Coordinates of C-alpha atoms in Angstrom, one line a residue:
Chain A
M1 CA 162.5 177.5 235.6
K2 CA 161.2 176.9 239.1
C3 CA 158.1 177.8 241.0
R4 CA 158.0 180.7 242.9
V5 CA 156.4 179.0 245.6
C6 CA 157.5 175.7 245.6
R7 CA 160.7 175.8 244.1
G8 CA 159.6 173.0 242.2
P9 CA 159.6 172.6 238.3
A10 CA 157.6 175.5 236.8
V11 CA 155.5 174.6 234.1
I12 CA 154.6 178.4 233.5
D13 CA 156.1 181.8 233.3
V14 CA 153.8 184.9 234.2
R15 CA 155.9 187.4 233.1
R16 CA 153.2 190.2 234.3
H17 CA 154.1 188.8 237.8
N18 CA 157.7 188.3 237.0
A19 CA 157.4 184.5 238.1
N20 CA 157.0 181.1 237.2
F21 CA 154.4 178.3 238.8
C22 CA 154.2 174.8 238.8
V23 CA 150.7 173.1 237.8
E24 CA 149.4 173.2 241.7
H25 CA 150.6 176.7 242.5
F26 CA 149.5 178.5 238.8
V27 CA 146.1 176.8 239.4
K28 CA 146.1 178.3 243.2
L29 CA 147.2 181.6 241.5
C30 CA 144.1 181.5 239.0
R31 CA 141.8 180.9 241.9
D32 CA 143.1 183.3 244.3
Q33 CA 143.0 185.9 241.5
V34 CA 139.5 185.3 240.9
Q35 CA 138.9 185.6 244.5
K36 CA 140.5 188.5 245.1
A37 CA 138.6 190.3 241.9
M38 CA 135.5 189.0 243.7
R39 CA 136.4 190.3 246.9
E40 CA 137.4 193.5 245.9
W41 CA 134.2 194.3 243.5
S42 CA 131.7 192.3 246.2
M43 CA 130.9 190.3 242.8
I44 CA 129.3 187.3 244.5
Q45 CA 127.4 187.4 247.7
P46 CA 126.7 184.3 250.3
G47 CA 123.8 182.0 248.9
D48 CA 123.9 183.8 245.5
K49 CA 122.6 181.6 243.0
V50 CA 125.0 182.2 240.0
L51 CA 124.6 182.0 236.1
V52 CA 127.8 181.6 234.3
A53 CA 127.9 182.6 230.2
V54 CA 129.2 179.9 228.9
S55 CA 130.6 179.7 224.8
G56 CA 132.9 176.4 225.1
G57 CA 136.0 178.5 225.1
K58 CA 138.9 178.6 227.6
D59 CA 137.4 181.8 229.3
S60 CA 134.2 180.6 230.3
L61 CA 135.0 176.9 231.3
A62 CA 137.6 178.3 233.4
L63 CA 135.3 180.6 235.2
W64 CA 132.6 178.0 235.5
D65 CA 135.3 175.3 236.6
I66 CA 137.0 178.0 239.1
L67 CA 133.5 179.1 240.6
L68 CA 132.4 175.2 240.8
D69 CA 135.6 174.4 242.7
L70 CA 135.1 177.9 245.0
G71 CA 131.6 176.3 246.3
Y72 CA 129.3 178.5 244.2
D73 CA 125.8 177.4 243.0
V74 CA 126.7 177.7 239.7
S75 CA 124.8 176.8 236.4
G76 CA 126.3 177.4 232.9
L77 CA 124.0 179.4 230.2
Y78 CA 125.0 178.2 226.7
V79 CA 123.5 180.4 223.6
G80 CA 123.3 178.7 220.5
L81 CA 124.3 181.6 217.9
G82 CA 123.6 179.1 214.5
I83 CA 127.3 180.1 213.5
G84 CA 127.4 176.2 211.1
D85 CA 130.3 174.0 212.6
Y86 CA 131.9 176.8 214.8
S87 CA 128.5 176.5 217.1
D88 CA 128.0 173.3 217.1
A89 CA 131.8 172.6 218.0
S90 CA 131.0 175.1 221.5
A91 CA 128.1 173.6 222.3
T92 CA 129.9 170.3 222.4
H93 CA 132.9 171.4 224.9
A94 CA 130.2 173.2 226.7
R95 CA 127.9 170.0 227.5
E96 CA 130.8 168.0 227.8
F97 CA 132.5 169.9 230.7
A98 CA 128.8 170.3 232.0
V99 CA 128.0 166.3 232.5
K100 CA 132.1 165.7 233.7
R101 CA 131.3 168.5 236.6
G102 CA 128.2 167.1 236.7
A103 CA 126.6 170.9 236.7
E104 CA 123.6 171.9 235.1
L105 CA 123.6 173.5 231.9
I106 CA 120.5 175.8 230.5
E107 CA 120.9 176.0 226.4
V108 CA 118.8 178.4 224.5
D109 CA 119.2 178.5 220.5
L110 CA 118.8 181.3 218.5
P111 CA 117.9 179.7 215.5
S112 CA 115.4 177.1 216.7
D113 CA 114.0 179.4 219.9
Y114 CA 113.8 182.8 218.0
G115 CA 114.2 181.9 214.5
Y116 CA 117.1 183.6 213.0
D117 CA 121.3 183.2 213.0
I118 CA 123.9 185.3 213.7
P119 CA 125.1 185.7 209.9
D120 CA 121.2 186.3 208.6
G121 CA 120.6 188.3 211.8
S122 CA 123.9 190.8 211.1
R123 CA 122.8 191.1 207.7
A124 CA 119.4 191.7 208.2
A125 CA 120.0 194.2 210.8
R126 CA 122.8 195.8 208.8
R127 CA 125.1 195.4 211.7
A128 CA 128.7 194.0 211.9
P129 CA 128.3 190.5 213.1
C130 CA 130.0 190.7 216.7
S131 CA 127.6 193.8 217.2
A132 CA 124.6 191.8 216.4
C133 CA 125.8 188.8 218.3
G134 CA 126.8 190.8 221.1
M135 CA 123.3 192.4 221.3
S136 CA 121.2 189.1 221.0
K137 CA 123.6 187.3 223.9
R138 CA 123.1 190.1 226.3
H139 CA 119.6 190.3 225.7
V140 CA 119.5 186.1 226.2
F141 CA 121.8 186.0 229.2
D142 CA 119.6 188.9 231.0
K143 CA 116.5 187.2 230.3
A144 CA 117.9 183.6 231.1
A145 CA 119.2 185.0 234.2
L146 CA 115.7 187.2 235.5
D147 CA 113.7 183.9 234.2
G148 CA 115.7 181.2 236.3
G149 CA 116.2 183.3 239.7
F150 CA 119.6 183.7 239.4
D151 CA 121.0 186.7 241.9
V152 CA 123.9 187.0 239.3
L153 CA 125.2 187.1 235.8
A154 CA 129.1 186.2 235.6
T155 CA 130.8 186.2 232.6
G156 CA 134.4 184.9 231.0
H157 CA 135.7 188.5 230.3
N158 CA 139.2 188.5 230.7
L159 CA 142.0 191.3 231.6
D160 CA 142.8 191.4 227.7
D161 CA 139.1 191.5 226.9
E162 CA 138.5 194.2 229.4
A163 CA 141.8 196.5 228.0
A164 CA 140.9 195.9 224.7
V165 CA 137.2 197.2 225.2
L166 CA 138.8 200.1 227.4
F167 CA 141.1 201.1 224.9
G168 CA 138.5 201.0 222.0
N169 CA 136.5 203.1 224.4
V170 CA 139.1 205.9 225.1
L171 CA 140.1 205.6 221.1
H172 CA 137.0 207.2 220.5
W173 CA 136.1 208.6 223.7
Q174 CA 132.9 206.8 224.2
T175 CA 132.3 208.6 227.4
D176 CA 128.9 206.6 228.1
Y177 CA 130.9 203.5 227.9
L178 CA 133.7 204.6 229.8
G179 CA 131.4 205.3 232.7
R180 CA 129.8 202.0 232.3
Q181 CA 132.7 199.9 232.4
L182 CA 132.8 198.4 235.8
P183 CA 133.8 194.9 236.8
V184 CA 130.2 194.7 238.5
L185 CA 127.1 196.4 236.9
P186 CA 124.3 196.3 239.8
A187 CA 120.7 194.4 239.4
R188 CA 118.5 196.7 238.5
D189 CA 115.0 196.6 236.8
G190 CA 115.1 194.3 234.1
F191 CA 118.8 193.4 234.4
P192 CA 120.7 191.0 236.6
R193 CA 123.8 191.7 238.5
K194 CA 126.5 191.2 235.9
V195 CA 130.0 190.5 236.9
K196 CA 133.4 189.8 235.6
P197 CA 135.6 188.1 238.0
L198 CA 138.4 187.2 235.4
V199 CA 139.4 190.5 235.0
R200 CA 142.8 189.8 236.8
L201 CA 143.7 187.0 235.1
A202 CA 145.1 187.5 231.3
E203 CA 143.9 185.1 228.3
R204 CA 147.3 183.4 228.1
E205 CA 146.5 182.7 231.9
T206 CA 142.8 180.8 231.5
A207 CA 144.0 179.1 228.5
A208 CA 146.7 177.6 230.7
Y209 CA 144.5 176.9 233.4
C210 CA 142.4 174.8 231.2
V211 CA 145.1 172.9 229.8
V212 CA 146.8 172.1 233.5
R213 CA 143.2 171.4 234.7
G214 CA 142.3 169.0 231.6
I215 CA 139.3 170.9 230.2
D216 CA 138.8 170.5 226.7
Y217 CA 137.7 173.7 225.2
L218 CA 137.1 175.0 221.6
V219 CA 140.6 176.7 220.7
E220 CA 139.1 178.0 217.5
E221 CA 138.3 181.9 217.7
C222 CA 134.9 182.2 216.2
P223 CA 135.1 182.7 211.9
M224 CA 133.1 186.0 212.0
A225 CA 135.3 187.8 214.4
A226 CA 138.5 187.8 212.0
G227 CA 139.3 191.6 211.4
N228 CA 137.0 193.4 213.9
R229 CA 138.3 196.1 215.5
H230 CA 138.7 194.6 219.1
L231 CA 141.3 192.0 217.6
S232 CA 143.4 194.9 216.2
Y233 CA 142.9 196.5 219.7
K234 CA 144.2 193.3 221.2
E235 CA 146.9 193.5 218.8
A236 CA 148.0 196.9 219.8
L237 CA 148.1 196.4 223.3
N238 CA 150.2 193.2 222.3
V239 CA 152.9 195.5 221.3
V240 CA 153.0 197.6 224.5
E241 CA 152.9 194.4 226.6
S242 CA 155.7 192.8 225.3
T243 CA 158.0 195.9 225.9
S244 CA 156.2 196.8 229.2
P245 CA 154.6 193.5 231.0
G246 CA 151.9 194.7 233.4
A247 CA 150.8 197.6 230.7
K248 CA 147.4 196.0 230.6
H249 CA 147.0 195.5 234.2
D250 CA 147.9 199.1 235.0
F251 CA 146.0 200.4 232.1
Y252 CA 142.9 198.9 233.4
F253 CA 143.1 198.7 237.1
G254 CA 144.4 202.5 236.7
F255 CA 141.4 203.5 235.1
L256 CA 139.1 201.8 237.6
A257 CA 141.0 203.5 240.2
R258 CA 141.7 206.9 238.9
A259 CA 139.8 207.7 236.0
S260 CA 136.5 205.7 236.2
E261 CA 134.2 208.0 238.4
R262 CA 135.2 210.7 235.9
F263 CA 132.8 209.5 233.1
Q264 CA 130.3 207.8 235.4
A265 CA 127.7 211.1 235.5
E266 CA 126.9 210.1 231.8
A267 CA 126.0 206.5 232.3
E268 CA 123.8 207.8 235.1
T269 CA 121.9 210.0 233.1
D270 CA 121.5 207.3 230.2
R271 CA 120.5 204.7 232.9
E272 CA 117.2 207.1 234.1
D273 CA 116.0 207.1 230.5
L274 CA 115.2 203.3 230.2
L275 CA 111.8 202.1 229.0
A276 CA 110.1 198.5 229.1
C277 CA 109.8 197.3 225.4
L278 CA 106.4 197.0 224.1
Q279 CA 107.1 193.8 222.3
C280 CA 109.2 191.5 225.0
G281 CA 109.3 193.9 228.2
A282 CA 113.2 194.2 228.5
P283 CA 114.7 197.3 229.3
T284 CA 115.3 199.6 226.4
T285 CA 116.0 203.2 225.5
T286 CA 113.3 202.9 222.4
E287 CA 110.0 202.0 222.1
V288 CA 110.6 198.4 220.7
C289 CA 114.2 196.8 221.7
A290 CA 117.1 196.3 219.8
F291 CA 116.8 193.1 219.7
C292 CA 113.2 192.6 219.0
R293 CA 113.9 195.2 216.0
L294 CA 116.9 192.9 214.8
V295 CA 115.0 189.6 215.6
E296 CA 111.8 190.8 213.2
R297 CA 114.1 191.9 210.6
A298 CA 116.0 188.7 210.2
G299 CA 112.4 187.2 210.3
G300 CA 112.4 185.5 213.5
H301 CA 109.9 185.7 216.2
V302 CA 109.4 187.1 219.8
E303 CA 106.3 186.4 221.8
P304 CA 105.4 189.1 224.4
G305 CA 107.1 188.0 227.4
G306 CA 109.3 185.3 225.7
P307 CA 110.2 183.6 222.5
A308 CA 107.8 181.8 220.4
H309 CA 108.7 178.0 221.3
G310 CA 110.6 178.5 224.4
P311 CA 113.5 179.3 225.4
Q312 CA 113.8 175.5 226.2
P313 CA 116.3 174.7 229.1
V314 CA 117.9 171.6 228.5
T315 CA 119.8 170.6 231.7
L316 CA 122.6 168.3 231.5
G317 CA 124.4 166.7 234.7
R318 CA 122.5 167.3 238.0
G319 CA 118.9 167.9 236.0
P320 CA 116.0 170.8 236.0
R321 CA 116.3 173.0 238.9
Chain B
M1 CA 145.7 208.7 191.3
K2 CA 144.2 212.4 190.7
C3 CA 144.5 215.5 193.3
R4 CA 141.2 215.6 194.9
V5 CA 141.4 219.5 194.1
C6 CA 142.5 220.1 191.1
R7 CA 142.3 216.4 189.4
G8 CA 145.9 217.1 188.3
P9 CA 148.2 214.4 188.8
A10 CA 148.6 213.2 192.6
V11 CA 151.9 212.8 194.8
I12 CA 150.5 211.3 197.9
D13 CA 147.7 209.7 199.4
V14 CA 146.5 210.9 202.5
R15 CA 144.1 208.0 203.6
R16 CA 143.0 209.6 206.8
H17 CA 141.3 212.4 204.6
N18 CA 140.4 209.6 202.2
A19 CA 142.0 211.5 199.3
N20 CA 144.9 212.2 196.8
F21 CA 146.6 215.4 196.2
C22 CA 149.2 217.2 193.9
V23 CA 152.3 219.2 195.0
E24 CA 150.8 222.0 195.1
H25 CA 147.6 221.5 197.4
F26 CA 149.2 219.1 199.4
V27 CA 151.4 222.0 200.3
K28 CA 148.1 223.9 200.7
L29 CA 146.4 221.5 203.0
C30 CA 149.7 221.4 205.1
R31 CA 149.5 224.9 205.7
D32 CA 145.5 225.1 206.1
Q33 CA 145.8 222.5 208.6
V34 CA 148.4 224.7 210.6
Q35 CA 146.3 227.8 210.0
K36 CA 143.3 225.8 211.2
A37 CA 144.9 224.5 214.5
M38 CA 146.5 227.9 215.2
R39 CA 142.9 229.4 214.9
E40 CA 141.0 226.9 216.6
W41 CA 143.4 227.4 219.7
S42 CA 144.5 231.0 219.2
M43 CA 147.7 229.8 219.2
I44 CA 149.5 233.3 217.8
Q45 CA 148.2 236.5 217.8
P46 CA 149.1 239.7 215.4
G47 CA 152.6 240.9 216.1
D48 CA 153.7 238.2 218.2
K49 CA 157.0 237.3 218.1
V50 CA 157.6 233.4 217.6
L51 CA 160.3 231.3 218.5
V52 CA 160.4 227.6 217.1
A53 CA 162.3 224.7 218.5
V54 CA 164.5 223.5 215.9
S55 CA 166.3 220.0 215.8
G56 CA 166.8 220.0 212.0
G57 CA 164.2 217.1 211.9
K58 CA 161.0 217.2 209.7
D59 CA 159.0 218.1 212.0
S60 CA 160.3 221.5 212.9
L61 CA 161.9 222.6 209.5
A62 CA 158.3 221.8 208.1
L63 CA 157.0 223.8 211.1
W64 CA 159.5 226.7 210.7
D65 CA 158.7 226.6 207.1
I66 CA 155.1 227.0 207.2
L67 CA 155.6 229.4 210.1
L68 CA 157.6 231.8 207.8
D69 CA 155.5 231.1 204.7
L70 CA 152.4 232.6 206.7
G71 CA 154.5 235.8 207.0
Y72 CA 154.6 235.2 211.0
D73 CA 158.2 237.2 212.7
V74 CA 159.6 233.5 213.6
S75 CA 163.0 232.9 214.9
G76 CA 164.5 229.2 215.4
L77 CA 166.0 228.1 218.4
Y78 CA 168.9 225.1 217.8
V79 CA 169.8 223.1 221.1
G80 CA 173.1 221.0 220.8
L81 CA 173.0 217.8 222.6
G82 CA 176.0 216.3 222.2
I83 CA 174.8 213.0 220.8
G84 CA 177.5 212.6 218.5
D85 CA 177.6 212.6 215.0
Y86 CA 173.5 212.5 215.3
S87 CA 173.9 216.5 216.9
D88 CA 176.5 217.1 214.3
A89 CA 174.1 216.3 211.4
S90 CA 171.4 217.7 213.2
A91 CA 172.7 221.2 213.4
T92 CA 173.9 221.1 210.1
H93 CA 170.4 220.9 208.9
A94 CA 169.1 223.5 211.2
R95 CA 171.7 225.8 210.2
E96 CA 171.5 225.2 206.0
F97 CA 167.7 226.1 206.4
A98 CA 168.5 229.4 208.4
V99 CA 170.6 230.4 205.9
K100 CA 168.5 229.2 202.9
R101 CA 165.5 231.1 204.5
G102 CA 167.4 234.1 205.6
A103 CA 165.8 233.2 209.1
E104 CA 167.3 234.0 212.3
L105 CA 168.8 230.6 214.7
I106 CA 169.8 231.0 217.8
E107 CA 171.9 228.2 219.3
V108 CA 172.7 226.7 222.6
D109 CA 175.0 224.0 223.2
L110 CA 174.8 221.8 226.3
P111 CA 178.4 220.7 226.2
S112 CA 179.7 224.6 225.6
D113 CA 176.9 226.2 227.4
Y114 CA 176.5 224.3 230.5
G115 CA 179.3 221.7 230.9
Y116 CA 177.7 218.2 229.9
D117 CA 176.0 216.1 227.1
I118 CA 172.5 214.2 227.0
P119 CA 174.9 210.7 227.3
D120 CA 176.6 211.8 230.2
G121 CA 173.6 213.8 231.9
S122 CA 171.2 211.1 231.7
R123 CA 174.0 208.3 233.3
A124 CA 174.9 210.9 235.9
A125 CA 171.0 212.0 236.8
R126 CA 170.3 208.1 236.2
R127 CA 167.2 209.0 234.1
A128 CA 166.3 207.5 230.7
P129 CA 168.2 209.6 228.0
C130 CA 164.8 210.5 226.6
S131 CA 163.8 211.7 230.3
A132 CA 167.0 213.9 230.5
C133 CA 166.9 215.2 227.0
G134 CA 163.0 216.2 227.4
M135 CA 164.0 218.0 230.4
S136 CA 166.9 219.7 229.8
K137 CA 165.4 221.0 226.4
R138 CA 162.4 222.4 228.3
H139 CA 164.4 224.2 230.5
V140 CA 166.5 225.4 227.6
F141 CA 163.6 226.6 225.5
D142 CA 161.9 228.1 228.1
K143 CA 165.0 230.3 229.1
A144 CA 165.8 231.0 225.6
A145 CA 162.3 232.5 224.5
L146 CA 161.9 234.4 227.4
D147 CA 165.5 235.8 227.7
G148 CA 164.9 236.7 223.6
G149 CA 161.4 238.3 224.4
F150 CA 159.6 235.9 222.6
D151 CA 155.8 235.8 223.2
V152 CA 155.5 232.2 222.0
L153 CA 157.3 229.3 221.6
A154 CA 156.4 226.8 218.8
T155 CA 157.4 223.1 218.9
G156 CA 157.0 220.7 216.1
H157 CA 154.8 217.7 218.0
N158 CA 152.7 216.3 214.9
L159 CA 149.6 214.3 215.5
D160 CA 151.4 211.2 215.7
D161 CA 153.8 212.5 218.8
E162 CA 150.6 213.7 220.6
A163 CA 148.3 210.7 220.0
A164 CA 151.4 208.6 221.3
V165 CA 152.0 210.8 224.4
L166 CA 148.2 210.9 225.2
F167 CA 148.2 206.8 224.7
G168 CA 151.3 206.6 227.3
N169 CA 149.1 209.0 229.6
V170 CA 146.0 206.8 229.3
L171 CA 148.1 203.6 229.8
H172 CA 149.3 204.6 233.1
W173 CA 146.1 207.2 233.6
Q174 CA 148.5 209.9 234.3
T175 CA 146.0 212.3 235.5
D176 CA 147.9 215.4 235.7
Y177 CA 150.0 215.0 232.8
L178 CA 146.3 214.4 230.9
G179 CA 145.1 217.6 232.5
R180 CA 147.9 219.6 231.0
Q181 CA 148.2 217.5 227.4
L182 CA 146.8 220.6 225.4
P183 CA 148.0 222.2 222.2
V184 CA 148.6 225.2 223.9
L185 CA 149.9 225.9 227.0
P186 CA 149.0 229.9 228.5
A187 CA 151.9 231.7 229.2
R188 CA 152.7 232.3 233.1
D189 CA 155.6 233.3 235.3
G190 CA 158.7 231.9 234.3
F191 CA 157.1 229.9 231.1
P192 CA 156.2 231.5 227.7
R193 CA 153.2 230.8 226.0
K194 CA 153.6 227.1 224.9
V195 CA 152.1 226.3 220.9
K196 CA 151.7 222.9 219.0
P197 CA 150.9 224.4 215.3
L198 CA 151.2 220.8 213.6
V199 CA 148.8 218.5 215.9
R200 CA 146.5 218.4 212.8
L201 CA 149.4 216.7 210.5
A202 CA 150.6 213.2 210.8
E203 CA 153.9 212.6 210.7
R204 CA 154.1 211.0 207.4
E205 CA 152.5 214.1 206.1
T206 CA 155.6 216.4 207.6
A207 CA 157.7 214.3 206.0
A208 CA 156.1 214.3 202.6
Y209 CA 155.7 218.4 202.9
C210 CA 159.5 218.3 203.4
V211 CA 160.2 216.3 200.4
V212 CA 158.1 218.0 198.1
R213 CA 159.2 221.6 199.3
G214 CA 163.1 220.8 198.7
I215 CA 163.7 221.1 202.7
D216 CA 167.0 218.8 203.4
Y217 CA 166.0 217.5 207.0
L218 CA 168.0 214.6 209.3
V219 CA 166.2 211.5 208.5
E220 CA 167.6 209.6 211.2
E221 CA 165.9 208.9 214.3
C222 CA 168.2 209.8 217.5
P223 CA 170.0 206.7 218.1
M224 CA 169.6 207.2 221.8
A225 CA 165.7 207.2 221.4
A226 CA 165.7 203.5 220.0
G227 CA 163.8 200.7 221.9
N228 CA 161.9 204.0 224.1
R229 CA 158.4 203.6 225.2
H230 CA 157.2 206.5 223.3
L231 CA 158.0 204.3 220.2
S232 CA 156.4 201.1 221.2
Y233 CA 153.0 203.5 221.9
K234 CA 153.2 204.9 218.1
E235 CA 153.8 201.6 216.9
A236 CA 150.9 200.3 218.5
L237 CA 148.4 203.3 217.5
N238 CA 149.9 202.1 214.2
V239 CA 148.3 199.0 214.3
V240 CA 145.0 200.6 215.0
E241 CA 145.5 203.5 212.5
S242 CA 146.3 200.8 209.6
T243 CA 142.9 199.0 210.0
S244 CA 141.0 202.1 210.9
P245 CA 142.0 205.4 209.2
G246 CA 141.7 208.0 211.0
A247 CA 141.8 206.5 214.8
K248 CA 144.7 208.6 215.7
H249 CA 143.1 211.8 215.0
D250 CA 139.6 210.6 216.5
F251 CA 141.8 209.4 219.7
Y252 CA 143.2 212.7 220.3
F253 CA 140.8 215.3 219.2
G254 CA 138.2 213.5 220.9
F255 CA 139.9 213.8 224.1
L256 CA 140.4 217.4 223.4
A257 CA 136.4 217.8 223.0
R258 CA 135.3 215.0 225.1
A259 CA 137.6 213.8 227.9
S260 CA 140.8 216.5 228.7
E261 CA 138.7 219.0 230.9
R262 CA 138.0 216.0 233.0
F263 CA 141.6 215.6 234.5
Q264 CA 142.2 219.6 234.8
A265 CA 141.6 220.2 238.4
E266 CA 144.7 217.9 239.3
A267 CA 146.8 220.4 236.5
E268 CA 145.8 223.4 238.0
T269 CA 146.6 222.3 241.6
D270 CA 150.1 221.4 240.1
R271 CA 150.5 225.1 238.7
E272 CA 149.7 226.8 242.0
D273 CA 152.6 225.1 243.9
L274 CA 155.4 226.5 241.8
L275 CA 158.5 228.2 243.2
A276 CA 161.4 230.1 241.8
C277 CA 164.3 227.7 241.7
L278 CA 167.1 228.7 244.5
Q279 CA 169.7 228.4 241.4
C280 CA 168.8 229.6 238.5
G281 CA 165.4 231.0 239.2
A282 CA 163.0 228.8 236.9
P283 CA 159.4 227.7 238.1
T284 CA 159.7 224.2 240.1
T285 CA 157.9 222.3 242.6
T286 CA 161.6 222.0 244.6
E287 CA 164.1 224.3 246.2
V288 CA 166.2 223.9 243.3
C289 CA 164.8 222.7 240.0
A290 CA 165.5 219.8 238.2
F291 CA 167.4 220.9 235.4
C292 CA 169.9 222.3 237.9
R293 CA 170.2 219.1 239.7
L294 CA 170.7 217.4 236.3
V295 CA 173.5 219.6 235.4
E296 CA 174.9 219.7 239.0
R297 CA 175.3 215.6 238.8
A298 CA 176.7 215.6 235.6
G299 CA 179.5 218.0 236.9
G300 CA 178.4 220.8 234.8
H301 CA 177.8 224.2 235.3
V302 CA 174.5 227.0 235.8
E303 CA 175.3 230.3 237.4
P304 CA 172.6 232.2 238.9
G305 CA 170.3 233.7 236.3
G306 CA 171.8 231.4 233.4
P307 CA 174.9 229.1 232.6
A308 CA 178.4 230.2 233.1
H309 CA 179.4 231.1 229.6
G310 CA 176.2 232.3 228.0
P311 CA 174.1 230.5 226.2
Q312 CA 175.8 232.3 223.1
P313 CA 173.2 233.3 220.7
V314 CA 174.8 232.6 217.0
T315 CA 172.6 234.0 214.8
L316 CA 172.5 233.2 211.0
G317 CA 170.8 234.8 208.1
R318 CA 169.2 238.1 209.1
G319 CA 171.5 238.7 211.9
P320 CA 170.8 239.4 216.0
R321 CA 167.9 240.5 216.6

């Protein structure tokens, strides 16, 4: 098995590209794919301050690593979800990476900053854990990016993630979600610009990237995600990918090229209806936003303009901004 | 396990409907679902002469049986594909059903009427067998329906089939195919009206219908279909259906309700560009239609206006029309 680029010994085969790569050229492939996605979608402008949401898993650490290596001004944001040992371990991986790279890590902790954790929050709000978690993270990400003066919020969604979300959206023909499923969402009142620079990399590739780069990431999946629909969508797409390598790529990028715009009218309409949450000021379609309602039901606390005790930015590496 | 309708002993559970049924009420369920689909899409008008394409498998025999029981004027059309024992067995099942029900069966045989079979034809045309077969059948179905003066051509595509085709079309975002994927295609020059009355029944249900009705169908799948993409699409959707019963139904009918029309502009454009095949007169986008080109490459023969020796309609049951 030889590297497609240098003919040296290869360490990974990428069936989707019908090619093998050595360590050096695999790392280059990953960086090139990130740069290609960022260029194609104008994700980050020169001089932008970038905040990358970091879970301690392979995708977010690979993304942070690549953005640092490409020379971007990028800080990490870790959100403690209060999911027992899983959260403890994920925080450790995020902090260790920050120290190793001398990068700033901002931390927000749901239990200490907002008085609830995901297991309790999801029970109280009668939402599936992944739904309560996703909604909480989106809120905290947006707030941290705006409070910290960041221009861009980058998340580690990879090709497998986006293809699985797309599959879920077409399975249910969620026409409003389909209109919004883009690798970039522009900034608007109350929301930072959001970008997904890993959309051209499969999750097997981000894992391999971390391994060859010596990045110690949390391998375990979140224990609360077991059996969720998103995983069954990934499993279903893997069935197709195994007989047709490249199927996920074609599915996702074909959607962006030939179908996405057909659903954007609904997404635009939704956007026009946003108000400021009476409690926290975040953009919402209801009087009090879903985050504040969840926090209230879970017995937590959100003060006007922010949580009661913070969030407390904990900075590691190069110190406070 | 009790029947949802009469509380008598049930013979089948239909997870999608979250219900069990006895023989009598399962048969009624199937008929009702067919009638509902036909009503919703105005598939068959009173007095229409209906031709049902019959393979000898569960779907087409169930469809024929239900349409006969509902009182429609319906003949069968069997196309011999020359796929060895498989074709012999499928013909036997189609003929036996026709005799048992006293129904007319029209037969067209690719080897004797057109001088080629699917294995040779697919090799000669360098098409996948399922592609050569599908194209051949569509041509012969259309011609038989028009030659026989039928108003409607009915095929046994079930919910699993349509969901898998839809999945393939969205995986590749085949926007022209998406615009045409409807349970009814209206008649136009050179094409009969085409309807799919089984779209509200899953393949497990058509199989069960045949079993409880004592219909002896060919259980084996076509040997040439093994490993084709369509089967991997079905397998992938089964992964989702197993965790979310009803997912296939929602996928297909959600598409029809909320997405299909977004793709119809392309389908309309394609329709405007049809010409008559210089060889056989069938509608085509090229000078000579794909069927005539395949037959020619396979060393077969198509006379202007029809095949050299026929097709020879063989009628069983109630005799020639």
